[in-house]
CSV table of N, CA, C and O in Angstrom, one decimal:
chain,number,residue,atom,x,y,z
U,27,MET,N,2.0,101.5,57.3
U,27,MET,CA,2.9,100.6,57.7
U,27,MET,C,2.9,99.1,58.2
U,27,MET,O,3.3,98.0,57.6
U,28,GLN,N,2.6,99.4,59.3
U,28,GLN,CA,1.8,98.0,59.9
U,28,GLN,C,0.6,96.9,59.5
U,28,GLN,O,0.9,96.7,59.6
U,29,LYS,N,-0.4,98.4,59.0
U,29,LYS,CA,-1.4,97.8,58.1
U,29,LYS,C,0.2,96.6,56.3
U,29,LYS,O,-1.0,95.5,56.6
U,30,LEU,N,0.1,97.4,56.4
U,30,LEU,CA,1.0,96.5,54.8
U,30,LEU,C,1.7,95.4,55.5
U,30,LEU,O,1.8,94.4,54.9
U,31,ILE,N,2.5,95.1,57.1
U,31,ILE,CA,3.2,94.8,57.7
U,31,ILE,C,1.6,92.9,57.8
U,31,ILE,O,2.2,92.1,58.0
U,32,ALA,N,0.8,94.2,58.2
U,32,ALA,CA,-0.3,93.0,58.8
U,32,ALA,C,-0.9,92.5,57.4
U,32,ALA,O,-1.0,90.9,57.9
U,33,ILE,N,-1.2,92.6,56.6
U,33,ILE,CA,-1.6,91.8,55.4
U,33,ILE,C,-0.3,91.0,54.9
U,33,ILE,O,-0.8,89.9,54.4
U,34,LEU,N,1.1,91.6,55.0
U,34,LEU,CA,2.2,91.0,54.8
U,34,LEU,C,2.2,88.9,55.8
U,34,LEU,O,2.1,88.1,55.1
U,35,ASN,N,1.7,89.3,57.1
U,35,ASN,CA,2.1,88.7,58.2
U,35,ASN,C,0.2,87.4,57.6
U,35,ASN,O,0.9,85.8,57.6
U,36,VAL,N,-0.5,87.6,57.3
U,36,VAL,CA,-1.6,86.8,56.6
U,36,VAL,C,-1.3,86.8,55.5
U,36,VAL,O,-1.7,85.6,55.9
U,37,VAL,N,-0.9,86.9,54.4
U,37,VAL,CA,-0.5,86.0,52.7
U,37,VAL,C,0.8,85.5,53.1
U,37,VAL,O,0.7,84.1,52.7
U,38,ALA,N,1.6,85.7,53.9
U,38,ALA,CA,2.6,84.7,54.4
U,38,ALA,C,2.3,83.2,55.3
U,38,ALA,O,2.7,82.1,54.8
U,39,TRP,N,1.6,83.5,56.1
U,39,TRP,CA,0.7,82.6,57.0
U,39,TRP,C,-0.1,81.6,55.9
U,39,TRP,O,-0.3,80.3,55.9
U,40,ALA,N,-1.1,82.0,55.2
U,40,ALA,CA,-1.8,82.0,54.2
U,40,ALA,C,-1.0,81.1,53.0
U,40,ALA,O,-2.0,78.9,53.4
U,41,GLY,N,0.0,81.3,52.6
U,41,GLY,CA,0.9,80.4,52.1
U,41,GLY,C,1.5,79.4,52.6
U,41,GLY,O,1.5,78.2,51.9
U,42,PHE,N,2.4,80.2,54.0
U,42,PHE,CA,2.4,78.5,54.4
U,42,PHE,C,1.3,77.1,55.2
U,42,PHE,O,1.7,76.0,54.2
U,43,TRP,N,0.1,77.6,55.0
U,43,TRP,CA,-0.3,76.5,55.6
U,43,TRP,C,-0.7,75.9,53.5
U,43,TRP,O,-1.5,74.4,53.8
U,44,ALA,N,-1.0,76.7,53.0
U,44,ALA,CA,-1.9,76.1,51.7
U,44,ALA,C,-0.6,75.1,51.2
U,44,ALA,O,-0.9,73.7,50.2
U,45,PHE,N,1.1,76.0,50.9
U,45,PHE,CA,1.5,74.6,50.3
U,45,PHE,C,2.1,73.9,51.4
U,45,PHE,O,2.8,73.0,50.7
U,46,GLY,N,2.7,74.2,52.8
U,46,GLY,CA,2.2,73.2,53.0
U,46,GLY,C,1.5,71.6,53.2
U,46,GLY,O,1.9,70.9,53.2
U,47,TYR,N,0.6,72.2,53.0
U,47,TYR,CA,-0.6,71.0,53.0
U,47,TYR,C,-1.1,70.6,51.3
U,47,TYR,O,-0.6,69.1,51.4
U,48,ILE,N,-0.2,71.0,50.4
U,48,ILE,CA,0.2,70.3,49.2
U,48,ILE,C,1.0,69.5,49.4
U,48,ILE,O,1.4,68.6,48.8
U,49,ALA,N,2.1,70.3,50.3
U,49,ALA,CA,3.5,69.0,49.8
U,49,ALA,C,3.2,67.7,50.8
U,49,ALA,O,3.8,67.0,50.6
U,50,VAL,N,2.0,68.1,51.7
U,50,VAL,CA,2.3,66.8,52.7
U,50,VAL,C,1.0,66.1,52.2
U,50,VAL,O,1.2,64.3,52.5
U,51,THR,N,-0.2,66.2,51.6
U,51,THR,CA,-0.9,65.6,51.4
U,51,THR,C,-1.1,65.3,49.9
U,51,THR,O,-1.5,63.9,49.5
U,52,SER,N,-0.6,66.3,48.7
U,52,SER,CA,-0.6,65.5,47.5
U,52,SER,C,0.4,64.3,47.2
U,52,SER,O,2.0,63.2,47.8
U,53,ASP,N,-0.3,63.4,46.5
U,53,ASP,CA,0.2,62.1,46.1
U,53,ASP,C,1.0,62.2,44.4
U,53,ASP,O,1.8,61.2,43.9
U,54,ASP,N,0.2,63.0,44.0
U,54,ASP,CA,0.7,63.3,41.9
U,54,ASP,C,1.7,64.3,41.9
U,54,ASP,O,1.8,64.7,40.7
U,55,LEU,N,2.7,64.6,42.7
U,55,LEU,CA,3.1,65.5,42.6
U,55,LEU,C,4.5,64.8,42.6
U,55,LEU,O,5.1,63.7,42.7
U,56,THR,N,5.0,65.7,40.9
U,56,THR,CA,6.6,65.5,40.6
U,56,THR,C,7.3,65.6,41.6
U,56,THR,O,7.6,66.7,43.0
U,57,GLU,N,8.7,65.3,41.7
U,57,GLU,CA,10.2,65.6,43.2
U,57,GLU,C,10.0,66.7,42.9
U,57,GLU,O,10.2,67.3,44.2
U,58,GLY,N,10.2,67.5,41.7
U,58,GLY,CA,10.3,68.8,41.9
U,58,GLY,C,9.5,69.5,42.5
U,58,GLY,O,9.5,70.5,43.0
U,59,GLN,N,8.3,69.7,42.1
U,59,GLN,CA,7.1,70.3,42.4
U,59,GLN,C,6.9,69.8,43.8
U,59,GLN,O,6.5,71.1,44.6
U,60,LEU,N,7.4,68.7,44.3
U,60,LEU,CA,7.1,68.9,45.2
U,60,LEU,C,7.9,69.5,46.4
U,60,LEU,O,7.9,70.2,47.8
U,61,VAL,N,9.0,70.0,45.8
U,61,VAL,CA,10.2,70.6,46.7
U,61,VAL,C,10.3,72.3,46.4
U,61,VAL,O,10.3,72.7,47.3
U,62,ILE,N,9.3,72.7,45.5
U,62,ILE,CA,8.8,73.8,44.9
U,62,ILE,C,7.6,73.6,46.1
U,62,ILE,O,8.0,75.2,46.6
U,63,ALA,N,7.5,73.2,46.1
U,63,ALA,CA,5.9,73.3,47.9
U,63,ALA,C,6.6,73.3,48.7
U,63,ALA,O,6.6,74.5,49.9
U,64,ALA,N,7.1,72.5,49.3
U,64,ALA,CA,8.1,72.7,49.9
U,64,ALA,C,8.3,74.1,50.5
U,64,ALA,O,8.7,74.7,51.5
U,65,ILE,N,9.3,74.6,49.4
U,65,ILE,CA,10.1,75.6,49.7
U,65,ILE,C,9.1,77.4,49.7
U,65,ILE,O,9.9,77.6,50.8
U,66,LEU,N,8.3,77.0,49.1
U,66,LEU,CA,6.9,78.1,49.3
U,66,LEU,C,6.2,78.0,50.8
U,66,LEU,O,6.5,79.4,51.6
U,67,ALA,N,6.7,76.7,50.7
U,67,ALA,CA,5.9,76.8,52.8
U,67,ALA,C,6.9,77.1,53.6
U,67,ALA,O,6.7,78.4,54.7
U,68,PHE,N,7.9,77.0,53.5
U,68,PHE,CA,9.4,77.5,54.2
U,68,PHE,C,9.4,78.5,54.7
U,68,PHE,O,9.7,79.9,55.5
U,69,ALA,N,8.5,79.2,52.9
U,69,ALA,CA,9.6,81.0,52.4
U,69,ALA,C,8.4,81.6,53.6
U,69,ALA,O,8.4,82.5,53.9
U,70,GLY,N,7.0,81.4,53.8
U,70,GLY,CA,5.5,81.6,54.2
U,70,GLY,C,5.5,81.3,55.9
U,70,GLY,O,5.4,82.2,56.4
U,71,LEU,N,6.2,80.4,56.0
U,71,LEU,CA,7.0,80.1,57.7
U,71,LEU,C,7.7,80.9,57.4
U,71,LEU,O,7.4,82.2,59.1
U,72,VAL,N,8.8,81.6,57.3
U,72,VAL,CA,9.8,82.6,57.9
U,72,VAL,C,9.2,84.0,57.3
U,72,VAL,O,9.7,84.8,58.7
U,73,THR,N,8.5,84.4,56.7
U,73,THR,CA,7.7,85.6,56.6
U,73,THR,C,6.8,85.7,57.5
U,73,THR,O,6.9,86.9,58.2
U,74,GLY,N,6.1,84.4,57.4
U,74,GLY,CA,4.8,85.1,58.6
U,74,GLY,C,5.5,85.0,60.3
U,74,GLY,O,4.9,86.2,60.5
U,75,ILE,N,6.4,84.2,60.1
U,75,ILE,CA,7.3,84.7,62.0
U,75,ILE,C,7.8,86.1,62.1
U,75,ILE,O,7.8,87.1,63.2
U,76,LEU,N,8.6,86.3,60.7
U,76,LEU,CA,9.2,87.8,61.5
U,76,LEU,C,7.9,88.9,60.7
U,76,LEU,O,8.7,90.1,62.1
U,77,ALA,N,7.6,88.9,60.2
U,77,ALA,CA,5.6,89.3,60.4
U,77,ALA,C,5.5,90.0,61.8
U,77,ALA,O,5.4,91.0,62.1
U,78,TYR,N,5.4,88.7,62.1
U,78,TYR,CA,4.2,88.4,63.5
U,78,TYR,C,5.2,89.4,63.9
U,78,TYR,O,4.4,89.9,65.3
U,79,MET,N,6.6,88.7,64.2
U,79,MET,CA,7.2,89.2,65.3
U,79,MET,C,7.3,91.2,65.4
U,79,MET,O,7.7,91.7,66.2
U,80,LYS,N,7.4,91.6,63.9
U,80,LYS,CA,7.4,93.6,63.8
U,80,LYS,C,6.4,94.2,64.3
U,80,LYS,O,7.1,95.2,65.3
U,81,LEU,N,5.2,93.1,64.1
U,81,LEU,CA,3.9,93.4,64.4
U,81,LEU,C,3.9,93.8,66.0
U,81,LEU,O,3.6,94.6,66.5
U,82,VAL,N,4.5,92.4,66.8
U,82,VAL,CA,4.3,92.7,68.5
U,82,VAL,C,5.4,93.7,68.7
U,82,VAL,O,5.1,94.6,69.6
U,83,ARG,N,6.9,93.9,68.7
U,83,ARG,CA,7.4,94.9,68.7
U,83,ARG,C,6.8,96.6,68.9
U,83,ARG,O,6.9,97.1,69.2
U,84,ALA,N,5.9,96.3,67.7
U,84,ALA,CA,5.6,97.3,67.4
U,84,ALA,C,4.2,98.0,67.7
U,84,ALA,O,4.4,99.3,68.1
U,85,SER,N,3.8,97.3,68.4
U,85,SER,CA,2.2,97.3,69.3
U,85,SER,C,3.5,97.4,70.5
U,85,SER,O,2.2,98.3,71.4
U,86,GLU,N,4.1,96.7,71.1
U,86,GLU,CA,4.6,97.7,72.3
U,86,GLU,C,5.7,98.3,72.4
U,86,GLU,O,5.4,99.5,73.3
U,87,ALA,N,5.7,98.9,71.3
U,87,ALA,CA,6.6,100.5,71.1
U,87,ALA,C,5.9,102.1,71.4
U,87,ALA,O,6.0,102.5,71.3
U,88,SER,N,4.1,101.2,70.2
U,88,SER,CA,2.7,101.7,70.4
U,88,SER,C,2.4,102.1,71.9
U,88,SER,O,1.4,103.6,72.1
U,89,GLY,N,2.6,101.7,72.5
U,89,GLY,CA,1.8,101.1,73.4
U,89,GLY,C,0.5,100.4,73.8
U,89,GLY,O,-0.4,100.1,74.8
U,90,TYR,N,-0.1,100.2,72.5
U,90,TYR,CA,-1.2,99.3,72.7
U,90,TYR,C,-1.1,97.6,73.2
U,90,TYR,O,-1.9,97.3,73.5
U,91,ALA,N,-0.1,96.9,73.0
U,91,ALA,CA,0.3,96.2,73.7
U,91,ALA,C,1.0,96.5,75.0
U,91,ALA,O,2.1,96.9,74.6
U,92,LYS,N,0.9,95.6,75.9
U,92,LYS,CA,2.1,95.6,77.2
U,92,LYS,C,3.2,95.3,76.7
U,92,LYS,O,3.6,93.8,75.9
U,93,GLY,N,4.2,95.3,77.7
U,93,GLY,CA,5.3,95.6,76.7
U,93,GLY,C,5.9,94.4,78.1
U,93,GLY,O,5.5,93.8,78.8
U,94,SER,N,6.6,93.2,77.6
U,94,SER,CA,7.2,92.2,78.0
U,94,SER,C,7.8,92.9,79.1
U,94,SER,O,8.4,93.2,79.3
U,95,LYS,N,7.5,91.9,80.1
U,95,LYS,CA,8.7,92.1,81.4
U,95,LYS,C,9.8,91.1,81.2
U,95,LYS,O,10.1,90.2,82.7
U,96,GLN,N,10.3,91.2,80.5
U,96,GLN,CA,12.2,91.1,80.3
U,96,GLN,C,13.3,92.2,81.4
U,96,GLN,O,13.0,93.2,81.9
U,97,LEU,N,14.4,91.3,82.0
U,97,LEU,CA,14.8,91.9,82.3
U,97,LEU,C,16.1,92.6,82.5
U,97,LEU,O,16.5,92.2,81.2
U,98,ASP,N,16.6,93.7,82.5
U,98,ASP,CA,17.7,94.7,82.0
U,98,ASP,C,18.8,93.2,82.3
U,98,ASP,O,19.4,92.4,83.2
U,99,ALA,N,20.0,93.6,81.5
U,99,ALA,CA,21.2,92.4,81.3
U,99,ALA,C,22.2,93.1,83.1
U,99,ALA,O,22.0,91.9,83.3
U,100,ALA,N,22.1,94.1,83.5
U,100,ALA,CA,22.5,94.1,84.6
U,100,ALA,C,21.8,93.4,85.9
U,100,ALA,O,22.8,92.8,86.9
U,101,THR,N,20.3,93.0,86.2
U,101,THR,CA,20.1,92.3,86.8
U,101,THR,C,19.9,90.8,86.2
U,101,THR,O,20.0,90.8,87.4
U,102,ARG,N,19.3,90.4,85.3
U,102,ARG,CA,19.5,89.5,85.2
U,102,ARG,C,21.4,88.9,85.3
U,102,ARG,O,20.9,87.6,85.7
U,103,ASN,N,21.8,89.2,85.0
U,103,ASN,CA,23.2,89.1,85.4
U,103,ASN,C,23.5,89.4,87.1
U,103,ASN,O,24.4,88.0,87.4
U,104,ARG,N,22.7,89.6,87.9
U,104,ARG,CA,23.0,89.9,89.2
U,104,ARG,C,22.2,88.2,89.6
U,104,ARG,O,22.7,88.0,91.2
U,105,ALA,N,21.3,88.2,89.0
U,105,ALA,CA,20.2,87.2,89.9
U,105,ALA,C,21.1,85.8,89.2
U,105,ALA,O,21.3,85.0,89.8
U,106,GLN,N,21.8,85.9,88.1
U,106,GLN,CA,23.0,84.7,87.9
U,106,GLN,C,23.6,84.5,88.3
U,106,GLN,O,23.8,82.9,89.1
U,107,GLU,N,24.1,85.5,88.9
U,107,GLU,CA,25.4,85.2,90.2
U,107,GLU,C,25.1,84.6,91.5
U,107,GLU,O,25.7,83.9,92.2
U,108,GLU,N,23.8,85.2,91.7
U,108,GLU,CA,23.7,84.7,93.0
U,108,GLU,C,22.5,83.1,93.0
U,108,GLU,O,22.6,83.4,94.1
U,109,TRP,N,22.3,82.9,91.9
U,109,TRP,CA,21.8,81.4,92.2
U,109,TRP,C,22.6,80.4,92.6
U,109,TRP,O,21.8,79.5,93.0
U,110,GLY,N,23.2,80.0,92.0
U,110,GLY,CA,24.7,79.2,92.2
U,110,GLY,C,25.3,79.4,93.3
U,110,GLY,O,25.6,78.6,94.1
U,111,LYS,N,24.8,80.0,94.3
U,111,LYS,CA,24.5,80.0,95.5
U,111,LYS,C,24.6,79.4,96.7
U,111,LYS,O,23.1,79.5,96.1
């Protein structure tokens, strides 16, 4: 499943860059074509980010990558209370 998500990630980023480049640099597009290229670029961006985040979470959960060093809620709240004093 992770390989499928990785492939989706690569395809999504490729679509983002390809359609984004077309939307930004092409002078011969009609307004409708420009809107479609921008929508496809945005869809590639969103899909790429979501797929990347899913891969990061899966790699942290499997132990392949180190987990993020975020504080738990209780420690964070205690630190925020002490910060203003």
